[in-house]
Coordinates of C-alpha atoms in Angstrom, one line a residue:
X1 CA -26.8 10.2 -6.7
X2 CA -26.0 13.9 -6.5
X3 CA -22.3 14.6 -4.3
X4 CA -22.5 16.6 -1.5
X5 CA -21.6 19.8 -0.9
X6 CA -18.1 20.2 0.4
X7 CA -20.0 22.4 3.2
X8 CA -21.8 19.7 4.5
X9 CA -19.2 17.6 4.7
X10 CA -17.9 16.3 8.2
X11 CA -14.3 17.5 9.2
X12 CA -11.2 15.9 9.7
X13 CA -8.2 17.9 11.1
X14 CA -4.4 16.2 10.3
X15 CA -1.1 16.7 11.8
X16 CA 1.6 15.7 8.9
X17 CA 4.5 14.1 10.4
X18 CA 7.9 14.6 8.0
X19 CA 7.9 16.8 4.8
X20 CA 9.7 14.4 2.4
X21 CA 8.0 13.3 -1.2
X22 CA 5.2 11.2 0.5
X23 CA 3.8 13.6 2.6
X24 CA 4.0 16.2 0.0
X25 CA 1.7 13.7 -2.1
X26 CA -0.5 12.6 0.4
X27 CA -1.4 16.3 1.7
X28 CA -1.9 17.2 -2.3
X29 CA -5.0 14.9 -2.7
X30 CA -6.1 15.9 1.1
X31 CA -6.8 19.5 -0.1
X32 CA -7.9 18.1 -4.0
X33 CA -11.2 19.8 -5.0
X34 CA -12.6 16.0 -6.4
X35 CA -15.9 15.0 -7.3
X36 CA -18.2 13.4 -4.7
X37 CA -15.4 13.7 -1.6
X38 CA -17.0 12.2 1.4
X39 CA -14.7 13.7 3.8
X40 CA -13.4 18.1 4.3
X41 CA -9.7 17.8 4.8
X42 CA -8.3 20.2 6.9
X43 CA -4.1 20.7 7.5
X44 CA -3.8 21.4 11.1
X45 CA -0.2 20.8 11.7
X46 CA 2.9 20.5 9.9
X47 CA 6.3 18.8 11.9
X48 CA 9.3 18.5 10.4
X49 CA 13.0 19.0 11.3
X50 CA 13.2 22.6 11.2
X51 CA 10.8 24.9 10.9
X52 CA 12.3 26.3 7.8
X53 CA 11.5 23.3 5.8
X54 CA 7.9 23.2 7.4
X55 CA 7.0 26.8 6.4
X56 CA 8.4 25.8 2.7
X57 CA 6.5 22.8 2.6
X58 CA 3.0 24.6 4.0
X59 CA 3.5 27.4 0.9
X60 CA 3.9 24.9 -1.5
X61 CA 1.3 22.4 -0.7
X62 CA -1.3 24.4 1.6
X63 CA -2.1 27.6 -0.2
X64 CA -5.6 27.8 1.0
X65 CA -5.0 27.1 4.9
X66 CA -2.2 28.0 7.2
X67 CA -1.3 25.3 9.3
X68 CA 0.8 25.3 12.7
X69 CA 4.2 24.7 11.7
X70 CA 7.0 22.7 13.9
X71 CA 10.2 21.8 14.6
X72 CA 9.2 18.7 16.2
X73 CA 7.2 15.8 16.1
X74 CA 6.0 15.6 19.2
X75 CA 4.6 19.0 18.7
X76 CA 2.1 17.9 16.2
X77 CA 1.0 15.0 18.8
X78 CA 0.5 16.9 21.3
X79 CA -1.8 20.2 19.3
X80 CA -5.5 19.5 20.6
X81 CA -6.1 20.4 16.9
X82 CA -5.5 17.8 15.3
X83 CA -7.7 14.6 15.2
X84 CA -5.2 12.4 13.3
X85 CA -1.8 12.1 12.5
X86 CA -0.1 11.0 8.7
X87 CA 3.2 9.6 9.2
X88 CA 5.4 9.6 6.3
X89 CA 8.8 9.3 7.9
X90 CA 11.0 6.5 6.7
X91 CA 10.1 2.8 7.3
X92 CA 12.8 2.8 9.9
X93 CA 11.3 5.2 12.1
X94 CA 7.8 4.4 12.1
X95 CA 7.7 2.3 14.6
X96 CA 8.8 4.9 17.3
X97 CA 7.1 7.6 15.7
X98 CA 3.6 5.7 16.0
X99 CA 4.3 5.1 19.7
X100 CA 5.5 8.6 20.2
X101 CA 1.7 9.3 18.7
X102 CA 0.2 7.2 20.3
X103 CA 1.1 8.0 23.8
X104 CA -0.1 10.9 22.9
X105 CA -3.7 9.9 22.5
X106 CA -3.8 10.7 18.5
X107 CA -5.0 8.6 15.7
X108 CA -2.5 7.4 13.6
X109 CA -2.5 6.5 9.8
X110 CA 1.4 5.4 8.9
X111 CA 2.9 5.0 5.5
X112 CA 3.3 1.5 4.2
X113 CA 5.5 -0.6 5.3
X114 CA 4.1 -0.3 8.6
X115 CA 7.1 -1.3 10.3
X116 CA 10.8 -2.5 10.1
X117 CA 9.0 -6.1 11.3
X118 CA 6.5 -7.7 12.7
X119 CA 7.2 -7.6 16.0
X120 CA 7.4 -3.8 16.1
X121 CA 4.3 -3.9 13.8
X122 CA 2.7 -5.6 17.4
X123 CA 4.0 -3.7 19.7
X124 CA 2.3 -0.9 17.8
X125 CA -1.3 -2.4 17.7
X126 CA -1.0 -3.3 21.1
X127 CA -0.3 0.2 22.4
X128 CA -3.1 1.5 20.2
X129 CA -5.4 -1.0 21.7
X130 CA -4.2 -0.3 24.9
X131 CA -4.8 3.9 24.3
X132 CA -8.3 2.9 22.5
X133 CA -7.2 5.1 19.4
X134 CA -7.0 4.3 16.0
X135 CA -4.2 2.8 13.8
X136 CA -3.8 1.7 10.0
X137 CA -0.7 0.9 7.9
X138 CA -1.6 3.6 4.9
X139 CA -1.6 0.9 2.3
X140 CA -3.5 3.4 -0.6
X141 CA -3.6 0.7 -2.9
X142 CA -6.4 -1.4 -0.9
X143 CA -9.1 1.5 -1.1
X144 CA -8.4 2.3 -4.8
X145 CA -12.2 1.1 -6.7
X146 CA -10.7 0.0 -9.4
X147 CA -9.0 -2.9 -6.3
X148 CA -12.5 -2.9 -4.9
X149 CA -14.0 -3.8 -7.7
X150 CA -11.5 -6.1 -9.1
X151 CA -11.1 -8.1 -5.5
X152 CA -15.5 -8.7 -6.4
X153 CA -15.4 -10.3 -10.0
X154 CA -12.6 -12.3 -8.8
X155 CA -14.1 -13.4 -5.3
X156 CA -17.7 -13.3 -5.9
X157 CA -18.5 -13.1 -9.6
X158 CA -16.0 -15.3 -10.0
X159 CA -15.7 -14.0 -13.8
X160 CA -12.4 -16.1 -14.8
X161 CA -13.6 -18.9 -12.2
X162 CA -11.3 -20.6 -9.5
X163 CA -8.2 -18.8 -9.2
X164 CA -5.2 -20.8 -9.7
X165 CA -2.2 -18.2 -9.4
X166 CA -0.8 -15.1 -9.7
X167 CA 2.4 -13.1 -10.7
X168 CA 2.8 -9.8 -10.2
X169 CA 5.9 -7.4 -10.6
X170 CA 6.9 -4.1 -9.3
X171 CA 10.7 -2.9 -10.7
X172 CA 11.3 1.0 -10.5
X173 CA 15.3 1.4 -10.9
X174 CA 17.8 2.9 -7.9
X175 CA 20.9 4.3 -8.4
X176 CA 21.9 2.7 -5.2
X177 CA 25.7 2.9 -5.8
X178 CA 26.1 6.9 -6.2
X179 CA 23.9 7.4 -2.9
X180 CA 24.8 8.6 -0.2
X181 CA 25.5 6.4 2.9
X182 CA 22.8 8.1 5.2
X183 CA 20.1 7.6 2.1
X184 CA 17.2 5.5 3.4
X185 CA 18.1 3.5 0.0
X186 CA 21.0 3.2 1.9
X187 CA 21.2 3.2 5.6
X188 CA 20.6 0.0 7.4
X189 CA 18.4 1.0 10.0
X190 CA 16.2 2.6 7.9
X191 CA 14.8 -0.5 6.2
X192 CA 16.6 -0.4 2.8
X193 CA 15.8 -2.4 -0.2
X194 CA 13.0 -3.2 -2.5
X195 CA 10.9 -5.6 -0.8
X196 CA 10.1 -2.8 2.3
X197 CA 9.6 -0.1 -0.6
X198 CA 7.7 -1.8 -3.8
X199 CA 7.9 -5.3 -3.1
X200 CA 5.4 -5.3 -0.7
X201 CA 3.1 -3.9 -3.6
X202 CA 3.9 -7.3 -5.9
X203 CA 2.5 -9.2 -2.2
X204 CA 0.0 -7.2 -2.3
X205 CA -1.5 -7.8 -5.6
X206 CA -0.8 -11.4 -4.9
X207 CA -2.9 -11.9 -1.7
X208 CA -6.0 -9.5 -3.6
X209 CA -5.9 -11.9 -6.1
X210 CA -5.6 -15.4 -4.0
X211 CA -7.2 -14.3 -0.3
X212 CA -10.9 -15.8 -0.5
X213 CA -12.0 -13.8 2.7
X214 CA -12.3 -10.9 3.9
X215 CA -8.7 -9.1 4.9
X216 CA -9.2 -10.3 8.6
X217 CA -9.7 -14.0 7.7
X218 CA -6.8 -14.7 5.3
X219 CA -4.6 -17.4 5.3
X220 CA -0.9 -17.4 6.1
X221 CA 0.7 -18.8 2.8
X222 CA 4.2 -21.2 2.4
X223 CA 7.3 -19.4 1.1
X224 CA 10.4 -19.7 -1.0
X225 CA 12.5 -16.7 -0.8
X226 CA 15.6 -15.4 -2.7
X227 CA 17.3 -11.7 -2.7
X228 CA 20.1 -10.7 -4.1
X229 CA 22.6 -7.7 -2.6
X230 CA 24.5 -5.2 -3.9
X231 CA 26.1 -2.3 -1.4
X232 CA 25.1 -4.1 1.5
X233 CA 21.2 -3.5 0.1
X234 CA 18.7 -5.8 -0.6
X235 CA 18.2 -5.0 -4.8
X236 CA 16.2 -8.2 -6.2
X237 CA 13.5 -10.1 -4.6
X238 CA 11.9 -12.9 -6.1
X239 CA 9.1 -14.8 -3.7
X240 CA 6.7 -18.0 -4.3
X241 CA 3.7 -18.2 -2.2
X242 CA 1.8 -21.5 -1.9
X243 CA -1.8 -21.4 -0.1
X244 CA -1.7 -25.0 1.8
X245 CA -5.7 -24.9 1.7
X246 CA -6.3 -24.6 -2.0
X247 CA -2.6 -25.0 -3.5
X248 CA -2.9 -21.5 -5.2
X249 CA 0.3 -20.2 -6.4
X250 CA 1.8 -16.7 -6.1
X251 CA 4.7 -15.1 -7.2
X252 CA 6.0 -11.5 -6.5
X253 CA 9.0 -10.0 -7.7
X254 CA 10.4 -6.6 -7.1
X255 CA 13.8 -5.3 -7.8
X256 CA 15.8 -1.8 -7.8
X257 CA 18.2 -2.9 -10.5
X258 CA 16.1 -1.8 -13.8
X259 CA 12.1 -0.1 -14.2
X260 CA 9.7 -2.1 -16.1
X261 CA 9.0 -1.2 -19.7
X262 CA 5.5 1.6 -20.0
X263 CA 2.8 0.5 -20.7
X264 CA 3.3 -3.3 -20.0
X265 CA 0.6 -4.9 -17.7
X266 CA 2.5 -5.2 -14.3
X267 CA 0.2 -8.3 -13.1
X268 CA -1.8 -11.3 -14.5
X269 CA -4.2 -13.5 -12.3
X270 CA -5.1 -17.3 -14.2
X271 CA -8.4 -18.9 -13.4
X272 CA -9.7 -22.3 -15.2
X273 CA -12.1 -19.6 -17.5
X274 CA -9.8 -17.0 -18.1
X275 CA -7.0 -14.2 -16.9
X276 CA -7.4 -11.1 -15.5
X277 CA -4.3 -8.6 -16.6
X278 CA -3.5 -5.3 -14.6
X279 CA -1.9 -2.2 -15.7
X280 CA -1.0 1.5 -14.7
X281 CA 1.7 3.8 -14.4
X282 CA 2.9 1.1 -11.7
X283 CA 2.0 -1.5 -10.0
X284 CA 0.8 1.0 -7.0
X285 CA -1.2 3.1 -9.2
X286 CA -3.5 0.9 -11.2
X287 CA -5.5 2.1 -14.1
X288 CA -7.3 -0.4 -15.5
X289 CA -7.5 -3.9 -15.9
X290 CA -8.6 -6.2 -18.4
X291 CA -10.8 -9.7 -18.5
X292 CA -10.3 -12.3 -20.9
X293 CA -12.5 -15.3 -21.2
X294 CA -11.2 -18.5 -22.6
X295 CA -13.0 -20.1 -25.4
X296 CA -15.2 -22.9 -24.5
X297 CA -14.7 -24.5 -27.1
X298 CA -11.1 -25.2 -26.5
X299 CA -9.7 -28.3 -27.7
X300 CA -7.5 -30.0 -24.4
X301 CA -5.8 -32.1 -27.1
X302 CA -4.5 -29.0 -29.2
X303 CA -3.8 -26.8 -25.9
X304 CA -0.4 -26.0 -27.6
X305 CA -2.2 -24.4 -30.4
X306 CA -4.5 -22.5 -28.4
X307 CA -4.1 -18.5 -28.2
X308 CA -5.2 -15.7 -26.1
X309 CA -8.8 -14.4 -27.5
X310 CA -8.6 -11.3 -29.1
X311 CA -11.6 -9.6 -27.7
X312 CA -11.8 -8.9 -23.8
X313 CA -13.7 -6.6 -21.5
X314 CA -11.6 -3.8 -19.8
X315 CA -12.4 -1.9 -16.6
X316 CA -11.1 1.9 -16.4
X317 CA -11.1 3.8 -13.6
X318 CA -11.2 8.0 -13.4
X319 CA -8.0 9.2 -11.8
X320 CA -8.5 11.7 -8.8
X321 CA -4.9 13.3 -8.2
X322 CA -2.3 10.7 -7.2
X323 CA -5.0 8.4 -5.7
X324 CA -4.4 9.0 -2.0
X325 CA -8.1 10.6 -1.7
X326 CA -9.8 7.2 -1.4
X327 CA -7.5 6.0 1.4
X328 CA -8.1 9.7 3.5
X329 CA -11.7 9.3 3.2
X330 CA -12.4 5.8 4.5
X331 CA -9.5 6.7 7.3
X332 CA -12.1 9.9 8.2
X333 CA -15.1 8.1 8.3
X334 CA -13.5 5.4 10.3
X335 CA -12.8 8.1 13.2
X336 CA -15.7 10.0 12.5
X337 CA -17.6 6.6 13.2
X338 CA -15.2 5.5 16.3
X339 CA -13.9 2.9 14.6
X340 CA -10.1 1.7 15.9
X341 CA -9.0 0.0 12.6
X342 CA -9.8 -0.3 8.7
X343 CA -11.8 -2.7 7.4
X344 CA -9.3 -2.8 4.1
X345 CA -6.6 -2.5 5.9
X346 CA -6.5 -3.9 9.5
X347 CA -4.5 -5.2 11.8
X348 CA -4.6 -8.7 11.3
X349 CA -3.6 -7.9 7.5
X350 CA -0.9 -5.4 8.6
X351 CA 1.0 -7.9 11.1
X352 CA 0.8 -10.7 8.8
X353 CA 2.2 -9.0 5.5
X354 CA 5.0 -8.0 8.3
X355 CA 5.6 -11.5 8.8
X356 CA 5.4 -13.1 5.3
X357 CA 8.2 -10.0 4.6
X358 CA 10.3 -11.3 7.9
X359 CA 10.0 -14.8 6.5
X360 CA 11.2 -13.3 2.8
X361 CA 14.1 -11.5 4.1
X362 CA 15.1 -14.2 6.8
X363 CA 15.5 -16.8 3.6
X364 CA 16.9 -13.9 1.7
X365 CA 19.6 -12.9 3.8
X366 CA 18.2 -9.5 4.5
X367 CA 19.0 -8.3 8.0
X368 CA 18.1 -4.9 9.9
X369 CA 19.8 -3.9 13.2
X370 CA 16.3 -4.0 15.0
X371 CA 16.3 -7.6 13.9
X372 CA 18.9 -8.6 16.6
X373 CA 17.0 -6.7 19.3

């Protein structure tokens, strides 16, 4: 099927709230030129903490438009142009820049993880709910095709049959120690540590991989938590996930302390025909994954002998910027339709990630001042 024309394309107008590393990524695929876009992106409004940062941040990733620039948040909320607003403040602040948002009667997509806990995460939904506008934790990863089509031969082709468990592994290193106090690697109340930051990629994988349902109908799994600390921050998560239903096994690790070797496949899923392996520059930007089928004529009484087949069937995926496209285009056509949450993403999923994390950090020994509040 022939793409459309970007000039028949519906419009979406965005506010971009912060102008650190995450917006500067997400606002680079919202202006990509990519094949078969569903969705014109349009940069409305830029808020950040002074205007000079703003204006830099416009010229560098908005050459083709000129957007409002401000000093403020609350100045992007309250522009009539702008349909939706990207947060991509620091997890520590997203909770009362969504409500700030919302009050204002504008959409919201806000960066993963969606809040400091789950009862903020809550409070959130309910306000949106209460305005009638829409809200989705920016979870990128869950619109990607290559998870799309992956979460299908696992669920419904069932190509390495029943699913028995998962591990998956996100470990980017953090020179915690030579940072400065008021770093969000750092600072308390901004939601330090791994788990917040990758480790709720390694969950992720995990519940793709063992969820039967749809996002909205998953199961809350069992959990067994450690974390270790260094500088007061959360460095080294390690997690097992039992589903009580099926007894499917996760694990998820993530950890600041070292980065995983290139090249090595960051997850591996086990079914009773096969194992499904996952790679990419990390475990947030997958490029392909691979099937392998196990030999049916497998002797059970020489298991020990047994070895991976060497043939398998691999699944690439084209690469559209940083991968943030697929994510802005379902959030459009979710407002464009009048839809109030993501089907990939909603807020059932959103609250109860939040509270598998609380239960993590809780064993773990990871505590936030807005914990005690």
């Amino acid at each position: 099927m022939p793409c459309v024309e970007m000039s028949d394309l519906p419009t979406i107008r965005w506010g971009i709230i912060a102008t650190g590393l995450i917006s500067s990524w997400f606002v680079e695929d919202l202006v990509l030129d990519w094949p078969c876009a569903k969705v014109k992106h349009e940069i409305k409004a830029i808020g950040s903490s002074s205007w000079e940062k703003g204006e830099k941040f416009a010229s560098r990733h908005c050459p083709t438009s000129r957007p409002s620039i401000y000093d403020s948040y609350q100045a992007v909320y309250e522009d009539t142009a702008v349909d939706i607003v990207f947060i991509g403040t620091p997890h520590g602040h997203h909770y009362r820049n969504c409500l700030d948002a919302i009050a204002a009667g504008k959409n919201v997509l806000c960066e993963k993880a969606f809040a400091l806990n789950a009862e903020q995460a809550k409070v959130v939904i309910e306000a949106a709910r209460e305005k009638k506008v829409y809200i989705a934790e920016a979870m990128w990863l869950r619109h990607r095709p290559l998870v799309q089509e992956l979460h299908r031969l696992i669920h419904q082709e069932k190509v390495i049959g029943e699913v028995s468990r998962v591990a998956a592994d996100f470990a980017l290193k953090v020179d915690i120690a030579n940072l400065p106090p008021a770093s969000r690697f750092r600072n308390p109340s901004l939601g330090p540590g791994s788990l917040l930051d990758i480790g709720i990629y390694s969950l992720t994988w995990v519940a793709l991989a063992l969820d039967h349902g749809t996002p909205s109908q998953s199961e809350r799994p069992k959990v067994k938590a450690f974390q270790t600390h260094e500088h007061g921050v959360e460095v080294a998560t390690s997690v097992l996930l039992e589903y009580p239903s099926t007894g499917r096994q996760g694990i998820a690790t993530s950890t600041t302390k070292v980065s995983a070797p290139k090249g090595e496949p960051f997850a591996i899923v086990h079914g009773r025909e096969g194992y499904i392996t996952i790679d990419g520059l990390t475990p947030s930007m997958p490029y392909s994954f691979s099937v392998y089928k196990t030999p049916n004529d497998r002797q059970l009484s020489h298991y020990w002998l047994w070895t991976p087949p060497e043939s398998s069937k691999r699944y690439t995926f084209p690469s559209y910027g940083r991968g943030f496209v697929y994510e802005a285009d379902n959030t459009a056509l979710d407002i464009l339709a009048g839809r109030k949450q993501s089907a990939l993403m909603p807020w059932a999923e959103t609250i109860r990630m939040m509270e598998i994390m609380d239960e993590i950090r809780q064993q773990g020994g990871t505590m936030y001042p807005s914990d005690k509040s």
